[in-house]
Short mmCIF file of C-alpha atoms in Angstrom, two decimals:
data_model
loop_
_atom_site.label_atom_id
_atom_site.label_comp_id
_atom_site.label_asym_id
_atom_site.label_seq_id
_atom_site.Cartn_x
_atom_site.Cartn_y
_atom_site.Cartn_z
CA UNK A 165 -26.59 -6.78 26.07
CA UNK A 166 -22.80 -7.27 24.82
CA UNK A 167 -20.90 -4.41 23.70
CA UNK A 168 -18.29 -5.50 21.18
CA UNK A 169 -14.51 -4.02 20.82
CA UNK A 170 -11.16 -4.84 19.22
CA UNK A 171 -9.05 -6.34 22.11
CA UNK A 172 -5.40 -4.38 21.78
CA UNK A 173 -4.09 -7.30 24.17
CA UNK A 174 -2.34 -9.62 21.40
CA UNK A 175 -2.07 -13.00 22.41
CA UNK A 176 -5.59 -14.38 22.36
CA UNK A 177 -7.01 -16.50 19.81
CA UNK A 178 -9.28 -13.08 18.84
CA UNK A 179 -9.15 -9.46 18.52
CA UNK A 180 -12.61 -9.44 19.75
CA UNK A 181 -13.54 -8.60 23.17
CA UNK A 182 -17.95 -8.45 24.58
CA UNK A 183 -18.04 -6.46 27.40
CA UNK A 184 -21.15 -6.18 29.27
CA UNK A 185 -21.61 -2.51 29.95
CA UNK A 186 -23.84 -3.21 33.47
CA UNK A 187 -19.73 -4.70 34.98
CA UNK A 188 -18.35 -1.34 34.17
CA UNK A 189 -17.31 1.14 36.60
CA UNK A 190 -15.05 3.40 34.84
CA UNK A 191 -13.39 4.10 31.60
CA UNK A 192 -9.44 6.25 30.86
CA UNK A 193 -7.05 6.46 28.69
CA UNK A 194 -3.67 5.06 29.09
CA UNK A 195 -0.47 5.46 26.90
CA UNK A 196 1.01 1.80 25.82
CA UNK A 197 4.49 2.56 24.18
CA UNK A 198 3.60 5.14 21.46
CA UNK A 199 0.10 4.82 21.20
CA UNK A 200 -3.02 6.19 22.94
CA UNK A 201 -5.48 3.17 24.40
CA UNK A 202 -8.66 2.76 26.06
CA UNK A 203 -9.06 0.58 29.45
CA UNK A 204 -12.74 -0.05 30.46
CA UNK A 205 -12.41 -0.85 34.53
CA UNK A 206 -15.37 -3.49 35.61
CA UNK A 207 -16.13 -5.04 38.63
CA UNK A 208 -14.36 -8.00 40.22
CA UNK A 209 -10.81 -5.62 39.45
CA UNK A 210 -11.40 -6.53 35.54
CA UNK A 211 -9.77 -4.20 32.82
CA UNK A 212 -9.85 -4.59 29.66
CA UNK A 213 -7.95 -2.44 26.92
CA UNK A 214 -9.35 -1.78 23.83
CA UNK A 215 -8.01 -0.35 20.53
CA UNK A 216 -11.03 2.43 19.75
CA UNK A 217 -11.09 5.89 21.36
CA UNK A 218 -12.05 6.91 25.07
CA UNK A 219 -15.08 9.20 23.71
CA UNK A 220 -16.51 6.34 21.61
CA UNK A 221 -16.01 3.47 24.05
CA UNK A 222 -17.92 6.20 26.64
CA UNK A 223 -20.99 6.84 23.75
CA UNK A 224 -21.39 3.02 22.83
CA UNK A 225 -21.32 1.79 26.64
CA UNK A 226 -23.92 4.61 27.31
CA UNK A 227 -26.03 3.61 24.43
CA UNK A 228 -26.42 0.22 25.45
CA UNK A 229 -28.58 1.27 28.56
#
């Protein structure tokens, strides 16, 4: 199962990121410039950074399983 967020990398040709929750080790909260952002750490030294908040990446990863 794919987990779906809004990419806060700009660049791609998408917003959209799928993360697949069983790669993730851990998930933080960094400060980009002047906003607050959520980087979901997977295996293979993969992060991602995504736009919605630490607790609800945390809840949606964990309902996945």
């Amino acid at each position: 199962m794919l987990v779906h967020f809004t990419n806060s990398f700009k660049g791609n040709a998408s917003n959209s990121i799928a993360i697949n929750p069983d790669h993730v080790i851990s998930v933080f909260e960094i400060l980009n410039e002047e906003e607050s952002l959520t980087a979901i750490y997977g295996i293979g030294n993969n992060t991602w950074t995504v736009e919605e908040k630490y607790l609800d990446v945390v809840a949606r990863l964990n309902q996945s399983n």
